[in-house]
CSV table of C-alpha atoms in Angstrom, one decimal:
chain,number,residue,atom,x,y,z
A,1,MET,CA,-13.3,-12.0,28.7
A,2,GLY,CA,-16.5,-12.2,25.7
A,3,TRP,CA,-16.6,-9.4,23.4
A,4,ALA,CA,-19.8,-8.7,24.8
A,5,GLN,CA,-18.5,-8.2,28.2
A,6,GLN,CA,-15.8,-6.0,27.2
A,7,GLU,CA,-18.2,-3.5,25.3
A,8,LEU,CA,-21.2,-3.7,27.8
A,9,GLN,CA,-18.6,-3.4,30.7
A,10,SER,CA,-20.5,-0.4,32.2
A,11,ILE,CA,-24.1,-1.7,32.4
A,12,ASP,CA,-26.2,-0.6,34.4
A,13,LEU,CA,-29.6,-2.0,34.5
A,14,GLY,CA,-30.4,-1.9,38.5
A,15,ASP,CA,-29.8,-5.6,38.9
A,16,PRO,CA,-26.8,-7.9,38.5
A,17,ARG,CA,-28.9,-10.5,37.1
A,18,LEU,CA,-30.3,-8.1,34.0
A,19,ASN,CA,-26.5,-6.8,33.5
A,20,ARG,CA,-25.8,-10.6,32.9
A,21,ARG,CA,-28.4,-11.6,31.6
A,22,ALA,CA,-28.2,-8.7,28.4
A,23,VAL,CA,-24.7,-9.3,27.6
A,24,LEU,CA,-24.8,-13.6,27.6
A,25,LEU,CA,-27.6,-12.4,25.1
A,26,ALA,CA,-25.8,-10.1,23.1
A,27,GLU,CA,-22.7,-13.1,23.1
A,28,ARG,CA,-25.4,-15.4,21.9
A,29,LEU,CA,-27.1,-13.3,19.5
A,30,SER,CA,-23.5,-12.0,17.9
A,31,GLN,CA,-22.4,-16.0,17.4
A,32,LYS,CA,-25.8,-16.6,15.3
A,33,PRO,CA,-26.3,-12.9,13.3
A,34,GLY,CA,-29.5,-14.3,11.5
A,35,SER,CA,-30.8,-16.6,13.5
A,36,SER,CA,-33.9,-17.1,15.7
A,37,ILE,CA,-33.4,-16.4,19.4
A,38,PRO,CA,-34.2,-20.0,19.7
A,39,SER,CA,-31.6,-21.0,17.5
A,40,ALA,CA,-29.0,-18.8,19.0
A,41,CYS,CA,-29.9,-19.8,22.7
A,42,ALA,CA,-28.1,-22.6,24.1
A,43,ASN,CA,-31.1,-24.3,25.4
A,44,TRP,CA,-35.2,-23.7,26.2
A,45,ALA,CA,-34.2,-22.3,29.4
A,46,GLU,CA,-32.0,-20.1,27.9
A,47,THR,CA,-34.2,-19.5,25.4
A,48,ALA,CA,-37.2,-18.2,28.0
A,49,ALA,CA,-35.0,-16.0,30.3
A,50,ALA,CA,-34.2,-14.4,26.6
A,51,TYR,CA,-37.8,-13.4,26.2
A,52,ARG,CA,-38.2,-12.8,29.8
A,53,PHE,CA,-35.5,-10.2,29.5
A,54,LEU,CA,-37.0,-8.9,26.6
A,55,ARG,CA,-40.8,-8.2,27.9
A,56,ASN,CA,-39.1,-6.8,31.4
A,57,GLU,CA,-41.3,-3.1,31.2
A,58,GLN,CA,-37.9,-2.7,33.5
A,59,VAL,CA,-35.2,-2.5,30.7
A,60,SER,CA,-35.0,-0.1,27.9
A,61,SER,CA,-33.5,-0.1,24.2
A,62,GLN,CA,-31.5,2.8,25.6
A,63,ASP,CA,-30.6,1.4,29.1
A,64,VAL,CA,-28.7,-1.0,26.6
A,65,LEU,CA,-26.9,1.3,24.4
A,66,ALA,CA,-26.3,3.4,27.1
A,67,ALA,CA,-23.4,0.8,28.0
A,68,HIS,CA,-22.2,0.7,24.0
A,69,ASP,CA,-22.5,4.6,24.2
A,70,GLN,CA,-19.6,4.5,27.1
A,71,SER,CA,-17.4,2.3,25.3
A,72,THR,CA,-18.2,4.7,22.0
A,73,LEU,CA,-17.1,7.8,24.1
A,74,ALA,CA,-13.8,6.0,24.8
A,75,ARG,CA,-12.9,5.0,21.0
A,76,ILE,CA,-13.5,8.3,20.0
A,77,ARG,CA,-11.3,10.1,22.2
A,78,GLU,CA,-8.6,8.6,20.7
A,79,HIS,CA,-9.5,10.4,17.1
A,80,ALA,CA,-8.3,14.0,16.2
A,81,VAL,CA,-11.7,14.0,13.5
A,82,VAL,CA,-14.7,11.3,13.5
A,83,LEU,CA,-17.5,12.1,11.2
A,84,CYS,CA,-20.9,11.1,12.5
A,85,LEU,CA,-22.8,10.1,9.7
A,86,GLN,CA,-26.6,10.3,10.2
A,87,ASP,CA,-29.2,8.5,8.3
A,88,THR,CA,-32.8,7.1,8.9
A,89,THR,CA,-34.1,3.7,7.7
A,90,GLU,CA,-37.2,1.6,7.3
A,91,LEU,CA,-37.8,-1.8,9.3
A,92,ASN,CA,-40.5,-3.6,7.5
A,93,PHE,CA,-42.6,-6.0,10.5
A,94,ASN,CA,-45.6,-5.9,8.3
A,95,GLY,CA,-47.8,-9.2,8.7
A,96,GLN,CA,-45.8,-9.8,12.2
A,97,ASP,CA,-48.0,-9.2,15.3
A,98,ILE,CA,-46.3,-6.3,16.8
A,99,THR,CA,-48.7,-3.5,18.4
A,100,GLY,CA,-47.4,-0.2,18.2
A,101,LEU,CA,-46.1,0.2,14.3
A,102,GLY,CA,-47.1,2.3,11.9
A,103,PRO,CA,-47.5,3.0,8.2
A,104,LEU,CA,-44.1,3.2,6.2
A,105,SER,CA,-43.4,4.9,2.9
A,106,TYR,CA,-46.8,2.5,1.5
A,107,GLU,CA,-49.4,3.6,4.2
A,108,ALA,CA,-50.8,-0.4,4.3
A,109,GLN,CA,-46.9,-1.8,5.6
A,110,ARG,CA,-46.8,-1.7,9.1
A,111,GLY,CA,-43.1,-1.0,10.5
A,112,MET,CA,-40.8,1.8,12.0
A,113,TYR,CA,-38.1,3.7,11.6
A,114,LEU,CA,-34.6,4.0,12.9
A,115,HIS,CA,-32.3,6.9,12.6
A,116,PRO,CA,-28.8,6.3,14.1
A,117,THR,CA,-26.0,8.9,14.6
A,118,TYR,CA,-23.0,5.9,13.1
A,119,VAL,CA,-19.7,7.3,13.9
A,120,VAL,CA,-16.9,5.9,12.0
A,121,THR,CA,-13.0,7.4,11.6
A,122,PRO,CA,-12.3,9.4,8.4
A,123,GLN,CA,-10.2,6.1,7.6
A,124,ARG,CA,-13.7,4.2,7.7
A,125,GLU,CA,-13.0,2.4,11.2
A,126,PRO,CA,-16.6,2.2,12.8
A,127,LEU,CA,-16.2,3.3,16.4
A,128,GLY,CA,-20.1,3.1,17.3
A,129,LEU,CA,-23.6,4.6,17.7
A,130,MET,CA,-25.2,7.2,19.2
A,131,ASN,CA,-28.0,9.2,19.4
A,132,THR,CA,-30.4,6.5,18.1
A,133,TRP,CA,-33.9,7.1,17.4
A,134,ASN,CA,-36.8,5.0,16.5
A,135,TRP,CA,-40.4,5.5,16.3
A,136,ALA,CA,-44.0,4.8,14.5
A,137,ARG,CA,-45.7,6.7,12.0
A,138,GLU,CA,-49.1,7.9,13.0
A,139,LEU,CA,-51.8,6.9,10.9
A,140,LYS,CA,-52.8,9.4,8.1
A,141,SER,CA,-56.8,10.7,8.3
A,142,GLY,CA,-58.3,11.4,5.2
A,143,TYR,CA,-56.3,14.5,3.8
A,144,ALA,CA,-55.4,15.7,7.1
A,145,PRO,CA,-51.6,16.3,7.3
A,146,ARG,CA,-50.2,13.3,9.1
A,147,GLY,CA,-50.1,13.8,13.7
A,148,GLY,CA,-47.0,13.5,15.3
A,149,VAL,CA,-43.4,14.7,15.4
A,150,LEU,CA,-42.4,15.9,12.2
A,151,GLU,CA,-39.1,13.5,10.8
A,152,SER,CA,-36.8,16.0,9.7
A,153,VAL,CA,-36.6,17.2,13.4
A,154,ARG,CA,-34.8,13.9,14.5
A,155,TRP,CA,-31.5,15.2,12.0
A,156,ILE,CA,-31.8,18.6,14.3
A,157,GLU,CA,-31.9,16.6,17.6
A,158,SER,CA,-28.9,14.5,16.7
A,159,TYR,CA,-26.6,17.9,15.4
A,160,GLU,CA,-27.8,18.7,18.8
A,161,ARG,CA,-26.5,15.5,20.6
A,162,VAL,CA,-23.3,15.4,18.6
A,163,ALA,CA,-22.6,19.2,18.9
A,164,GLU,CA,-22.9,18.8,22.7
A,165,GLN,CA,-20.8,15.7,22.8
A,166,ALA,CA,-18.0,17.5,20.7
A,167,LEU,CA,-18.3,20.7,23.5
A,168,ALA,CA,-17.9,18.0,26.2
A,169,LEU,CA,-14.4,16.4,24.1
A,170,PRO,CA,-12.8,19.4,22.8
A,171,GLY,CA,-9.7,17.4,21.8
A,172,THR,CA,-12.0,15.8,19.0
A,173,ARG,CA,-12.8,17.7,16.0
A,174,HIS,CA,-17.0,16.3,15.2
A,175,VAL,CA,-18.3,16.0,11.7
A,176,CYS,CA,-21.9,16.0,11.0
A,177,VAL,CA,-22.5,13.9,7.7
A,178,GLY,CA,-25.7,13.3,6.2
A,179,ASP,CA,-27.4,13.0,2.7
A,180,ARG,CA,-30.0,15.0,0.8
A,181,GLU,CA,-32.8,14.8,3.7
A,182,SER,CA,-30.0,16.7,5.9
A,183,ASP,CA,-30.2,19.5,3.9
A,184,ILE,CA,-32.5,21.5,6.0
A,185,LEU,CA,-32.4,25.3,6.9
A,186,ALA,CA,-32.9,24.6,10.3
A,187,LEU,CA,-30.0,22.1,10.9
A,188,LEU,CA,-27.5,25.3,9.1
A,189,VAL,CA,-28.9,27.6,12.0
A,190,LYS,CA,-28.8,25.6,14.7
A,191,ALA,CA,-25.1,24.9,13.7
A,192,ARG,CA,-24.8,28.5,13.4
A,193,ASP,CA,-26.6,29.2,16.9
A,194,MET,CA,-24.1,27.0,18.6
A,195,ASP,CA,-20.7,28.3,17.3
A,196,HIS,CA,-20.5,25.4,14.8
A,197,ALA,CA,-19.5,23.1,17.9
A,198,ALA,CA,-19.9,20.1,15.7
A,199,ASP,CA,-19.4,20.6,11.7
A,200,TYR,CA,-21.5,19.2,9.1
A,201,LEU,CA,-21.1,18.1,6.0
A,202,VAL,CA,-24.6,17.3,4.3
A,203,ARG,CA,-25.8,16.5,0.7
A,204,CYS,CA,-27.3,19.8,-0.9
A,205,LYS,CA,-30.6,19.1,-2.2
A,206,HIS,CA,-32.3,22.8,-2.5
A,207,ASN,CA,-30.7,25.2,-5.1
A,208,ARG,CA,-31.4,28.1,-2.9
A,209,THR,CA,-31.8,31.4,-4.1
A,210,LEU,CA,-28.9,33.9,-3.2
A,211,PRO,CA,-29.2,37.6,-1.5
A,212,ASP,CA,-28.6,38.9,-5.2
A,213,GLY,CA,-31.4,37.1,-7.0
A,214,GLY,CA,-29.0,34.3,-8.9
A,215,LYS,CA,-28.8,30.5,-8.0
A,216,LEU,CA,-26.6,28.6,-5.7
A,217,TRP,CA,-25.7,26.2,-7.9
A,218,ASP,CA,-25.1,28.3,-11.0
A,219,ALA,CA,-22.4,30.7,-8.8
A,220,VAL,CA,-20.6,27.7,-7.8
A,221,MET,CA,-20.2,25.9,-11.4
A,222,ALA,CA,-19.7,29.8,-12.6
A,223,SER,CA,-16.3,29.9,-10.9
A,224,LYS,CA,-13.0,28.1,-12.1
A,225,PRO,CA,-12.5,24.8,-11.0
A,226,LEU,CA,-9.6,23.8,-7.8
A,227,GLY,CA,-8.8,20.9,-9.6
A,228,THR,CA,-10.1,17.1,-9.8
A,229,ILE,CA,-10.0,14.1,-8.1
A,230,ASN,CA,-9.9,10.3,-9.5
A,231,PHE,CA,-11.3,7.5,-7.1
A,232,GLN,CA,-13.3,3.9,-7.8
A,233,MET,CA,-16.9,4.2,-7.8
A,234,PRO,CA,-17.8,0.9,-6.3
A,235,ALA,CA,-20.6,-1.8,-7.8
A,236,GLY,CA,-24.0,-1.6,-6.0
A,237,ARG,CA,-28.0,-0.1,-7.2
A,238,GLY,CA,-27.6,-1.7,-10.3
A,239,ARG,CA,-24.2,0.1,-11.8
A,240,LYS,CA,-20.8,-1.4,-12.1
A,241,ALA,CA,-17.7,-0.2,-10.6
A,242,ARG,CA,-15.8,2.0,-12.5
A,243,ALA,CA,-12.8,5.0,-12.3
A,244,VAL,CA,-14.3,8.0,-12.2
A,245,THR,CA,-12.7,11.7,-12.4
A,246,GLN,CA,-14.4,14.5,-11.5
A,247,GLU,CA,-13.4,18.7,-11.3
A,248,VAL,CA,-14.1,20.2,-8.0
A,249,ARG,CA,-15.8,23.7,-7.7
A,250,VAL,CA,-16.0,25.6,-4.1
A,251,GLN,CA,-17.4,28.8,-3.3
A,252,ARG,CA,-17.8,30.5,-0.2
A,253,VAL,CA,-21.8,32.2,-0.1
A,254,THR,CA,-23.8,34.1,2.3
A,255,LEU,CA,-27.8,32.8,2.3
A,256,PRO,CA,-30.3,34.1,4.1
A,257,ASP,CA,-31.7,32.5,7.5
A,258,ARG,CA,-35.1,33.8,7.1
A,259,GLN,CA,-35.1,35.0,10.3
A,260,ALA,CA,-34.2,38.6,9.5
A,261,GLY,CA,-30.2,37.1,9.7
A,262,GLN,CA,-27.7,35.2,7.3
A,263,LEU,CA,-25.5,32.1,7.3
A,264,GLN,CA,-22.1,32.1,5.9
A,265,LEU,CA,-21.2,28.5,4.6
A,266,SER,CA,-19.4,26.7,1.7
A,267,CYS,CA,-20.9,25.1,-1.3
A,268,LEU,CA,-18.5,22.5,-2.8
A,269,ILE,CA,-19.6,21.0,-6.4
A,270,ALA,CA,-17.9,18.2,-7.5
A,271,THR,CA,-18.9,17.0,-11.5
A,272,GLU,CA,-18.0,14.3,-13.4
A,273,VAL,CA,-16.2,14.9,-16.5
A,274,ASN,CA,-15.8,12.4,-19.4
A,275,ALA,CA,-18.1,9.9,-18.1
A,276,PRO,CA,-19.1,6.4,-20.2
A,277,GLN,CA,-21.6,7.0,-22.7
A,278,GLY,CA,-24.6,6.1,-21.3
A,279,VAL,CA,-24.0,6.2,-17.9
A,280,LYS,CA,-25.6,9.2,-15.5
A,281,PRO,CA,-22.4,11.1,-14.6
A,282,VAL,CA,-21.4,11.5,-10.9
A,283,VAL,CA,-22.3,15.0,-9.2
A,284,TRP,CA,-22.2,15.9,-6.1
A,285,ARG,CA,-23.0,19.1,-4.1
A,286,LEU,CA,-22.4,19.5,-0.5
A,287,LEU,CA,-22.7,22.3,2.1
A,288,THR,CA,-20.5,22.9,5.0
A,289,ASN,CA,-19.8,25.3,7.6
A,290,ARG,CA,-15.7,24.9,7.1
A,291,GLN,CA,-13.8,26.5,4.3
A,292,ALA,CA,-12.1,24.9,1.2
A,293,GLN,CA,-10.0,26.9,-0.4
A,294,THR,CA,-7.4,24.5,-1.8
A,295,LEU,CA,-7.9,21.0,-3.4
A,296,GLU,CA,-6.2,19.4,-0.9
A,297,GLU,CA,-8.8,21.1,1.5
A,298,ALA,CA,-11.8,20.1,-1.1
A,299,VAL,CA,-10.4,16.9,-1.6
A,300,GLN,CA,-11.0,15.7,2.3
A,301,LEU,CA,-14.2,16.8,2.4
A,302,ILE,CA,-15.7,14.3,-0.7
A,303,ASP,CA,-13.9,12.0,0.8
A,304,TRP,CA,-15.3,12.2,4.3
A,305,TYR,CA,-18.5,12.3,2.4
A,306,ARG,CA,-17.8,9.2,0.7
A,307,ALA,CA,-17.4,7.6,4.4
A,308,ARG,CA,-21.0,8.0,4.4
A,309,TRP,CA,-21.4,4.4,2.4
A,310,GLU,CA,-20.4,2.9,6.3
A,311,ILE,CA,-24.1,3.7,7.4
A,312,GLU,CA,-25.4,1.8,4.7
A,313,LEU,CA,-23.0,-1.3,5.1
A,314,PHE,CA,-24.2,-0.9,9.0
A,315,PHE,CA,-27.7,-1.1,7.8
A,316,LEU,CA,-27.0,-3.8,5.1
A,317,VAL,CA,-25.9,-6.1,8.4
A,318,LEU,CA,-28.7,-4.8,10.1
A,319,LYS,CA,-31.2,-6.3,7.8
A,320,GLU,CA,-29.6,-8.9,6.0
A,321,GLY,CA,-26.9,-10.4,8.1
A,322,CYS,CA,-29.0,-10.1,11.5
A,323,ARG,CA,-32.5,-10.1,9.7
A,324,VAL,CA,-34.2,-7.7,12.4
A,325,GLU,CA,-37.0,-7.8,10.2
A,326,ARG,CA,-37.8,-11.3,10.7
A,327,LEU,CA,-37.9,-11.1,14.8
A,328,GLN,CA,-40.4,-14.0,15.9
A,329,LEU,CA,-40.8,-12.5,18.8
A,330,GLY,CA,-44.7,-14.1,19.0
A,331,ASP,CA,-47.4,-11.3,20.3
A,332,SER,CA,-45.1,-8.2,21.1
A,333,GLU,CA,-45.2,-4.3,21.6
A,334,ARG,CA,-42.9,-2.1,19.5
A,335,LEU,CA,-40.3,-1.5,23.0
A,336,GLU,CA,-39.7,-5.5,22.8
A,337,VAL,CA,-38.7,-5.3,19.5
A,338,ALA,CA,-36.7,-2.2,20.3
A,339,LEU,CA,-34.9,-3.6,23.0
A,340,ALA,CA,-34.2,-6.6,20.8
A,341,LEU,CA,-32.9,-4.4,17.8
A,342,ALA,CA,-30.4,-2.4,20.3
A,343,MET,CA,-28.7,-5.6,20.6
A,344,TYR,CA,-28.4,-6.6,17.0
A,345,MET,CA,-27.2,-2.6,16.2
A,346,VAL,CA,-24.2,-3.4,18.5
A,347,ILE,CA,-23.9,-6.5,16.8
A,348,ALA,CA,-24.0,-5.2,13.4
A,349,TRP,CA,-21.5,-2.4,14.3
A,350,ARG,CA,-19.3,-5.1,15.9
A,351,ILE,CA,-20.0,-7.1,12.2
A,352,ASN,CA,-18.2,-3.9,10.3
A,353,ARG,CA,-15.7,-3.2,12.6
A,354,LEU,CA,-14.0,-6.8,12.1
A,355,MET,CA,-13.9,-6.0,8.5
A,356,ARG,CA,-12.8,-2.9,8.4
A,357,LEU,CA,-10.0,-3.6,11.2
A,358,GLY,CA,-9.2,-6.6,9.4
A,359,ARG,CA,-8.3,-3.9,6.4
A,360,THR,CA,-7.1,-0.9,8.3
A,361,LEU,CA,-5.4,-2.2,10.9
A,362,PRO,CA,-4.1,-6.0,9.6
A,363,ASP,CA,-1.4,-6.7,12.0
A,364,LEU,CA,-3.4,-6.4,15.1
A,365,PRO,CA,-3.4,-9.4,17.3
A,366,ALA,CA,-6.8,-11.5,16.7
A,367,ASP,CA,-7.3,-12.1,20.4
A,368,LEU,CA,-8.5,-8.2,20.8
A,369,LEU,CA,-11.2,-9.2,19.1
A,370,PHE,CA,-12.0,-12.8,19.3
A,371,ASP,CA,-11.3,-15.2,22.2
A,372,GLY,CA,-8.8,-18.5,22.0
A,373,ASP,CA,-11.7,-20.9,21.1
A,374,GLU,CA,-12.7,-18.5,18.2
A,375,TRP,CA,-9.5,-17.9,16.8
A,376,ARG,CA,-8.6,-21.9,16.8
A,377,ALA,CA,-12.0,-22.4,15.2
A,378,ALA,CA,-11.3,-20.5,12.3
A,379,PHE,CA,-8.1,-22.7,11.7
A,380,VAL,CA,-9.4,-25.8,12.5
A,381,LEU,CA,-12.4,-25.9,10.2
A,382,ASN,CA,-10.1,-24.6,7.4
A,383,LYS,CA,-7.7,-27.2,7.9
A,384,LYS,CA,-5.1,-25.1,9.0
A,385,ALA,CA,-2.6,-25.8,11.6
A,386,VAL,CA,-3.1,-23.7,14.7
A,387,PRO,CA,-0.7,-21.4,15.6
A,388,LYS,CA,1.1,-21.5,18.8
A,389,GLU,CA,1.2,-17.9,18.8
A,390,VAL,CA,-1.9,-15.4,18.5
A,391,PRO,CA,-2.1,-15.0,15.2
A,392,SER,CA,-3.2,-11.5,13.0
A,393,LEU,CA,-6.5,-10.1,13.1
A,394,ASN,CA,-6.6,-10.1,9.0
A,395,THR,CA,-5.3,-13.7,9.0
A,396,VAL,CA,-8.4,-14.9,11.5
A,397,VAL,CA,-11.3,-12.7,10.0
A,398,ARG,CA,-10.1,-14.0,6.3
A,399,LEU,CA,-10.1,-17.3,7.4
A,400,ILE,CA,-13.5,-16.8,9.0
A,401,ALA,CA,-15.1,-15.3,6.0
A,402,GLN,CA,-14.0,-18.6,3.7
A,403,ARG,CA,-16.2,-20.3,5.7
A,404,GLY,CA,-19.1,-17.7,4.7
A,405,GLY,CA,-17.5,-18.1,0.7
A,406,PHE,CA,-14.8,-15.8,0.2
A,407,LEU,CA,-12.5,-17.2,-1.7
A,408,GLY,CA,-9.5,-15.7,-0.5
A,409,ARG,CA,-7.4,-15.9,-4.2
A,410,LYS,CA,-4.5,-13.0,-4.7
A,411,HIS,CA,-7.4,-10.6,-6.9
A,412,ASP,CA,-10.3,-11.2,-4.6
A,413,GLY,CA,-9.1,-8.5,-2.0
A,414,GLU,CA,-10.5,-9.1,0.9
A,415,PRO,CA,-13.3,-9.7,2.3
A,416,GLY,CA,-17.0,-7.7,2.8
A,417,VAL,CA,-19.3,-8.0,5.8
A,418,LYS,CA,-21.7,-10.8,4.1
A,419,THR,CA,-19.1,-13.5,4.5
A,420,ILE,CA,-17.9,-12.4,7.4
A,421,TRP,CA,-21.3,-12.9,9.4
A,422,GLN,CA,-21.7,-15.8,7.0
A,423,GLY,CA,-18.6,-17.3,8.3
A,424,LEU,CA,-19.4,-16.4,12.0
A,425,LEU,CA,-22.2,-18.9,11.9
A,426,GLU,CA,-19.9,-21.8,11.5
A,427,ILE,CA,-17.4,-20.7,14.0
A,428,ALA,CA,-20.2,-20.4,16.6
A,429,VAL,CA,-21.4,-23.9,16.3
A,430,PHE,CA,-18.2,-25.6,16.4
A,431,VAL,CA,-17.3,-23.2,18.9
A,432,GLU,CA,-20.2,-24.4,21.5
A,433,GLY,CA,-19.4,-28.1,20.5
A,434,VAL,CA,-15.6,-27.6,21.6
A,435,ARG,CA,-16.9,-26.2,24.9
A,436,TYR,CA,-19.7,-28.6,25.3
A,437,ALA,CA,-17.1,-31.4,25.2
A,438,ARG,CA,-15.0,-29.7,27.2
A,439,GLU,CA,-17.7,-29.4,29.9
A,440,MET,CA,-18.5,-32.7,29.5
A,441,GLY,CA,-14.9,-34.5,29.4
């Protein structure tokens, strides 16, 4: 059974032929992430069938994601705590002949917005996607406010869905994690009104006024530090990797809810000490309904927030690995793009999952995530003897990454997602040739 057949095993599009087509298309696109649909498909007949599927008005992106949701739920049930990472990203389709798009950050650009909830474990193992929203902004008319649904609503709706799922799965604590855009009073109130069925952990954007007239951040910084935390800040966005030491402070505070009521929450501030000269200190201000009275409890919250980087990796694979902003669907509509996007989102999740499991559970048998032709191809392409027994997942992932440029030296650590998705391309081409020769021979 291929990975797509296993992941989408509950898919129900109302016609067994459509179900099979969805699974086959997911398999084909995953074998060549970043390639065009004609390049990913085996022949013209398969390509034409793929385009018919994407243009079928009876199939929606939510239909496809519903099957992934069921598999995601099964994985979530296995864990005591899951982190539900929310974020919004732009998809720029400027210059493409797609109807139904809207403006982006710049009014002249055309595209759509994507707001998924990406579920990971505290150890950063990707479990899947849920609550995926996509929409196009309305055009502005002069100086009047933009019409349509307020984008802040997506954060609140997503929290509601996470909380509802948490109520249905009482054995798993759900923690909704967001960046500064999620610091919305209405979200905090919604969480309180739902009895904090799901915890929240959001980056604090607003220095709110306390009932005594003081400011939130000043009150927290006036408290005694619980202690310090040390970690390695990864490279990215123009910065070099470096060691970081932060002082950690937490205060339980009361905030007005603007509804004649109050909110009880914790504000955690972690401030870098002894930052290198000329480098902006790392400061994190977090809000949560959870209490943190010890350094250990505070460090856990910081580690959970640092896991938010995983949704950034997901967007990176989706845009750069799967190249969804370069989809060539001809004269199409936004709903067709959304259906293709749903396929690629599941594929981007799988690539990230391969990377993380290869690190966190290296001794898993490779055939849990690859079929026999795929893991054997990783050995053959690297000119290594194919073992008689199924190798470990880490061994196969490293071999695949080497085909994508990973050197695999002792000091290189583990491969990243970019070398994995590039290596998968070579594996797919080789496996396709092997299977064709097998059919002919």
